[in-house]
Amino acid sequence: MSTAPRAILITGANRGLGLEFVRQIVCFSTPPKYLFATCRNPESATILNEIAKSHSCVKVLKLDVCDFSSYKNLKENISTMLEGEGLNLLVCNAGIFNRIGFEDTTPEMMTAMYTTNVIAPMTLAQTFAPLLKLAAQKLPEETKSWRKATILNMSSDLGSVGMNDNGGCYPYRASKAALNMVTKTQSIDLKADGILTVAVHPGWVQTDMGGQSAPVTPTESIKGMLSVVSNLSEESSGRLFDFEGELMPW
Ligand SMILES: NC(=O)c1ccc[n+]([C@@H]2O[C@H](COP(=O)([O-])OP(=O)(O)OC[C@H]3O[C@@H](n4cnc5c(N)ncnc54)[C@H](OP(=O)(O)O)[C@@H]3O)[C@@H](O)[C@H]2O)c1
């Protein structure tokens, strides 16, 4: 891919798929002007900080997605850096997982999973919607994708009701199914503002979360997801895709 959108924000950018997004996006022949790579602990994000040293577009910013009280300051900080321009792509990547089954699921686990995997992406979208809308208004003639304004929510096949044939993982499944509903509903409510939304299953990927026996590498997963999001159109907004661009059942 050649041209990245002007401004991108990624959560959980210090490791796993978030870090791989950063790695690939800085290699575009025209990289973004701003790649806001957020993470809980910037001081220990060694690899991300190394990338930022050699790619000036990468701004490493602190964000614990569960710290909702910090969102306003983050948005104001980013808004100042954008100098009157908007945000083109919001990647809600940070997520948590566990394999808890029926007997062992607790209200606390359900709450924690919802807070990170659903409430945070929803609240981030609300917080950054004005900047996304601004980006969409700058390129009204663009009908496709991320050069305008897009929200990418990191979903999972485990959140698909239609594909669930082996049970288990209650908090995670329920949280990603809820995130899917958030994505679809946002696609309707934000359409008039020119903001596209998409839920993407990255595949079962070799990260700390996916484990080393996963069949898909981070490189393959992110290459595919960047292709999906860059080709997103108004018609395909509000859908669930896998990283290879296949439509998935809700
Ligand atoms: N890997 C897979 O096979 C797979 C499959 C389907 C879906 N997904 C989804 O893809 C996304 C990324 O997964 P991954 O495989 O890269 O997972 P990972 O290797 O476990 O990395 C998770 C990332 O999320 C961050 N994070 C968690 N809670 C956070 C919080 N409260 N605030 C800020 N950051 C937080 C982590 O930061 P810390 O380092 O600070 O913990 C880390 O950067 C997740 O949404 C996941 O559900 C992954």
Coordinates of C-alpha atoms and ligand atoms in Angstrom, one line a residue:
M1 CA 0.0 0.0 0.0
S2 CA 1.2 3.5 -0.8
T3 CA -0.6 6.3 0.9
A4 CA -1.7 6.2 4.5
P5 CA -4.4 8.5 5.9
R6 CA -3.1 11.8 7.4
A7 CA -3.9 11.0 11.0
I8 CA -4.4 7.6 12.8
L9 CA -4.9 6.7 16.4
I10 CA -4.3 3.2 17.7
T11 CA -4.9 1.8 21.2
G12 CA -2.7 -0.9 22.8
A13 CA 0.1 -0.1 20.4
N14 CA 3.0 -1.4 22.6
R15 CA 2.7 -5.1 21.6
G16 CA 0.9 -7.7 19.6
L17 CA -1.4 -6.5 16.8
G18 CA -1.3 -2.9 17.8
L19 CA 2.4 -2.8 17.5
E20 CA 2.3 -4.6 14.2
F21 CA -0.2 -1.9 12.9
V22 CA 2.4 0.7 13.7
R23 CA 5.3 -1.3 12.1
Q24 CA 3.4 -1.7 8.8
I25 CA 1.9 1.8 8.7
V26 CA 5.2 3.6 9.1
C27 CA 6.5 1.6 6.0
F28 CA 3.9 3.1 3.6
S29 CA 5.6 5.0 0.8
T30 CA 3.5 8.0 2.1
P31 CA 3.2 7.4 5.8
P32 CA 0.7 9.4 7.9
K33 CA 1.6 12.8 9.2
Y34 CA 0.5 11.6 12.7
L35 CA 0.3 8.1 14.1
F36 CA -0.9 8.4 17.6
A37 CA 0.3 5.2 19.2
T38 CA -1.3 4.9 22.6
C39 CA -0.5 2.5 25.3
R40 CA -0.8 2.1 29.1
N41 CA 2.9 2.4 29.9
P42 CA 4.8 4.4 27.4
E43 CA 8.0 4.3 29.5
S44 CA 8.2 0.5 29.1
A45 CA 7.1 0.4 25.5
T46 CA 10.7 -0.3 24.3
I47 CA 10.0 -1.4 20.7
L48 CA 7.4 1.3 20.1
N49 CA 9.7 4.0 21.4
E50 CA 12.5 2.7 19.1
I51 CA 10.1 3.0 16.1
A52 CA 9.1 6.5 17.2
K53 CA 12.8 7.5 17.2
S54 CA 13.2 6.7 13.5
H55 CA 9.7 7.7 12.4
S56 CA 8.7 11.2 13.4
C57 CA 5.1 10.7 12.6
V58 CA 4.8 8.3 15.6
K59 CA 3.6 10.0 18.7
V60 CA 3.7 7.7 21.7
L61 CA 0.9 8.7 24.1
K62 CA -0.3 7.3 27.4
L63 CA -3.8 5.8 27.4
D64 CA -5.3 3.2 29.7
V65 CA -8.5 2.7 27.8
C66 CA -10.3 2.0 31.1
D67 CA -9.4 5.4 32.5
F68 CA -12.3 7.2 31.0
S69 CA -11.5 10.4 32.9
S70 CA -8.3 10.8 30.8
Y71 CA -10.1 10.8 27.4
K72 CA -10.9 14.5 27.4
N73 CA -7.3 15.6 27.9
L74 CA -6.0 13.1 25.3
K75 CA -8.5 14.4 22.8
E76 CA -7.5 18.0 23.5
N77 CA -3.8 17.1 23.2
I78 CA -4.3 15.4 19.9
S79 CA -6.6 18.1 18.6
T80 CA -3.9 20.7 19.2
M81 CA -1.3 18.6 17.4
L82 CA -3.7 18.2 14.4
E83 CA -3.8 21.9 13.9
G84 CA -7.4 22.2 12.8
E85 CA -7.4 19.0 10.8
G86 CA -9.3 15.9 11.7
L87 CA -8.6 12.3 12.6
N88 CA -9.0 9.8 9.7
L89 CA -8.7 6.4 11.4
L90 CA -9.5 5.3 15.0
V91 CA -8.3 1.7 15.6
C92 CA -9.8 0.3 18.8
N93 CA -7.4 -2.5 19.2
A94 CA -6.7 -2.8 23.0
G95 CA -8.4 -5.9 24.3
I96 CA -8.4 -8.6 27.0
F97 CA -9.2 -12.3 26.8
N98 CA -9.8 -15.3 29.1
R99 CA -11.1 -18.8 28.5
I100 CA -13.5 -18.8 31.4
G101 CA -16.4 -21.2 31.1
F102 CA -20.0 -21.4 32.4
E103 CA -19.3 -22.4 36.0
D104 CA -16.3 -20.1 36.6
T105 CA -17.6 -16.9 35.0
T106 CA -18.1 -14.1 37.7
P107 CA -19.9 -10.8 37.5
E108 CA -16.4 -9.1 38.1
M109 CA -15.0 -10.9 35.0
M110 CA -17.9 -10.0 32.9
T111 CA -17.6 -6.4 34.0
A112 CA -13.9 -6.2 33.4
M113 CA -14.2 -7.7 29.9
Y114 CA -17.0 -5.3 29.0
T115 CA -15.1 -2.3 30.3
T116 CA -12.1 -2.9 28.1
N117 CA -13.6 -4.6 25.1
V118 CA -16.9 -2.7 24.7
I119 CA -17.3 0.4 26.9
A120 CA -13.8 1.7 26.0
P121 CA -14.3 1.4 22.1
M122 CA -17.7 3.0 22.5
T123 CA -16.5 5.9 24.6
L124 CA -13.4 6.4 22.4
A125 CA -15.7 6.7 19.4
Q126 CA -17.8 9.2 21.2
T127 CA -14.7 11.2 22.3
F128 CA -13.1 11.3 18.9
A129 CA -16.3 11.6 16.7
P130 CA -15.9 15.4 16.4
L131 CA -12.3 14.9 15.0
L132 CA -13.4 12.0 12.7
K133 CA -16.3 14.2 11.5
L134 CA -13.9 17.0 10.7
A135 CA -11.7 14.7 8.7
A136 CA -14.7 13.4 6.7
Q137 CA -15.8 17.0 6.0
K138 CA -12.4 17.8 4.5
L139 CA -12.8 15.2 1.7
P140 CA -16.5 15.1 1.1
E141 CA -16.1 13.8 -2.5
E142 CA -14.1 10.7 -1.3
T143 CA -16.6 7.8 -1.1
K144 CA -14.1 5.2 0.0
S145 CA -12.5 4.4 3.2
W146 CA -9.9 5.6 5.5
R147 CA -8.6 8.7 3.8
K148 CA -12.0 10.1 4.9
A149 CA -12.9 8.8 8.4
T150 CA -13.1 5.3 9.7
I151 CA -13.5 3.5 13.1
L152 CA -12.0 0.0 13.1
N153 CA -13.1 -2.1 16.0
M154 CA -11.1 -5.3 16.7
S155 CA -13.6 -8.0 16.9
S156 CA -13.2 -11.8 17.0
D157 CA -14.8 -14.9 15.5
L158 CA -15.5 -15.8 19.1
G159 CA -18.0 -12.9 19.1
S160 CA -20.0 -14.3 16.2
V161 CA -23.2 -15.8 17.4
G162 CA -23.6 -17.6 14.1
M163 CA -20.2 -19.3 14.3
N164 CA -20.4 -20.4 17.9
D165 CA -20.5 -24.2 17.9
N166 CA -18.2 -24.9 20.8
G167 CA -19.3 -22.7 23.8
G168 CA -17.1 -21.4 26.6
C169 CA -15.3 -18.1 26.9
Y170 CA -18.4 -16.3 28.2
P171 CA -17.0 -12.9 29.1
Y172 CA -14.9 -12.6 25.9
R173 CA -17.6 -13.9 23.5
A174 CA -20.2 -11.7 25.0
S175 CA -18.0 -8.6 24.9
K176 CA -17.0 -9.0 21.3
A177 CA -20.7 -9.8 20.3
A178 CA -21.6 -6.5 22.0
L179 CA -18.8 -4.7 20.2
N180 CA -20.2 -6.0 16.9
M181 CA -23.5 -4.5 17.8
V182 CA -21.9 -1.2 18.7
T183 CA -20.1 -1.2 15.3
K184 CA -23.3 -1.9 13.3
T185 CA -25.2 0.8 15.3
Q186 CA -22.4 3.4 14.9
S187 CA -22.5 2.7 11.1
I188 CA -26.1 3.9 11.1
D189 CA -25.7 6.8 13.5
L190 CA -22.5 8.2 12.1
K191 CA -23.3 7.8 8.4
A192 CA -24.5 11.3 8.0
D193 CA -21.2 12.6 9.4
G194 CA -19.3 10.6 6.7
I195 CA -17.8 8.2 9.3
L196 CA -17.5 4.5 8.3
T197 CA -17.2 1.7 10.8
V198 CA -16.0 -1.8 10.6
A199 CA -15.5 -4.8 12.9
V200 CA -12.6 -7.0 11.8
H201 CA -11.6 -10.5 13.1
P202 CA -7.8 -10.5 12.8
G203 CA -7.6 -14.3 12.6
W204 CA -6.1 -16.5 15.3
V205 CA -2.8 -14.8 15.5
Q206 CA 0.6 -15.4 17.1
T207 CA 0.6 -12.8 19.8
D208 CA 0.6 -13.1 23.6
M209 CA -3.2 -13.4 23.4
G210 CA -3.3 -15.9 20.5
G211 CA -0.3 -18.0 21.6
Q212 CA 2.5 -19.4 19.5
S213 CA 0.5 -22.2 18.0
A214 CA -1.8 -19.8 16.2
P215 CA -1.8 -20.3 12.5
V216 CA -1.6 -16.6 11.4
T217 CA 1.4 -14.3 11.9
P218 CA 0.9 -10.7 13.0
T219 CA 2.4 -9.6 9.6
E220 CA -0.2 -11.5 7.6
S221 CA -3.1 -10.4 9.9
I222 CA -2.3 -6.7 9.8
K223 CA -1.5 -6.7 6.0
G224 CA -5.0 -8.2 5.5
M225 CA -6.7 -5.8 7.9
L226 CA -5.1 -2.8 6.3
S227 CA -6.4 -4.0 3.0
V228 CA -9.9 -4.4 4.4
V229 CA -10.0 -1.0 6.1
S230 CA -8.5 0.8 3.1
N231 CA -11.1 -0.6 0.8
L232 CA -14.1 0.0 3.0
S233 CA -16.9 1.8 1.3
E234 CA -20.2 3.3 2.4
E235 CA -21.8 0.0 1.3
S236 CA -19.6 -2.2 3.3
S237 CA -19.6 0.0 6.4
G238 CA -21.1 -1.6 9.6
R239 CA -20.1 -5.1 8.7
L240 CA -18.0 -7.9 10.2
F241 CA -15.1 -9.0 8.1
D242 CA -12.2 -11.3 8.7
F243 CA -8.6 -10.2 7.9
E244 CA -8.8 -11.7 4.5
G245 CA -11.8 -9.6 3.6
E246 CA -14.4 -12.4 3.9
L247 CA -17.8 -11.3 5.3
M248 CA -18.6 -13.1 8.6
P249 CA -22.0 -13.9 10.2
W250 CA -22.9 -11.8 13.2
Ligands
LIG1 N1 -4.5 -12.7 18.8 C1 -5.6 -13.2 18.4 O1 -5.6 -14.4 18.0 C2 -6.9 -12.4 18.3 C3 -8.0 -13.1 17.8 C4 -9.2 -12.3 17.7 C5 -9.3 -11.0 18.2 N2 -8.1 -10.5 18.7 C6 -8.3 -9.1 19.2 O2 -7.2 -8.3 18.7 C7 -6.9 -7.2 19.6 C8 -5.4 -7.3 19.9 O3 -5.0 -8.6 20.4 P1 -3.5 -9.1 20.6 O4 -3.5 -10.4 20.0 O5 -2.6 -8.1 20.0 O6 -3.5 -9.1 22.2 P2 -2.2 -9.0 23.1 O7 -1.0 -9.5 22.5 O8 -2.7 -9.6 24.4 O9 -2.1 -7.4 23.3 C9 -3.2 -6.7 23.9 C10 -2.9 -5.2 23.9 O10 -4.1 -4.6 24.5 C11 -3.5 -3.7 25.5 N3 -4.5 -3.4 26.6 C12 -5.2 -4.3 27.3 N4 -5.9 -3.7 28.2 C13 -5.6 -2.3 28.1 C14 -6.0 -1.1 28.7 N5 -6.9 -1.2 29.7 N6 -5.6 0.0 28.2 C15 -4.7 0.1 27.2 N7 -4.3 -1.0 26.6 C16 -4.7 -2.2 27.0 C17 -2.3 -4.4 26.0 O11 -1.5 -3.5 26.7 P3 -0.5 -3.9 27.9 O12 0.8 -4.4 27.3 O13 -0.4 -2.7 28.8 O14 -1.2 -5.0 28.7 C18 -1.7 -4.8 24.7 O15 -1.1 -3.7 24.0 C19 -7.7 -7.5 20.9 O16 -8.9 -6.6 20.8 C20 -8.2 -8.9 20.7 O17 -9.4 -9.2 21.4 C21 -6.9 -11.1 18.8

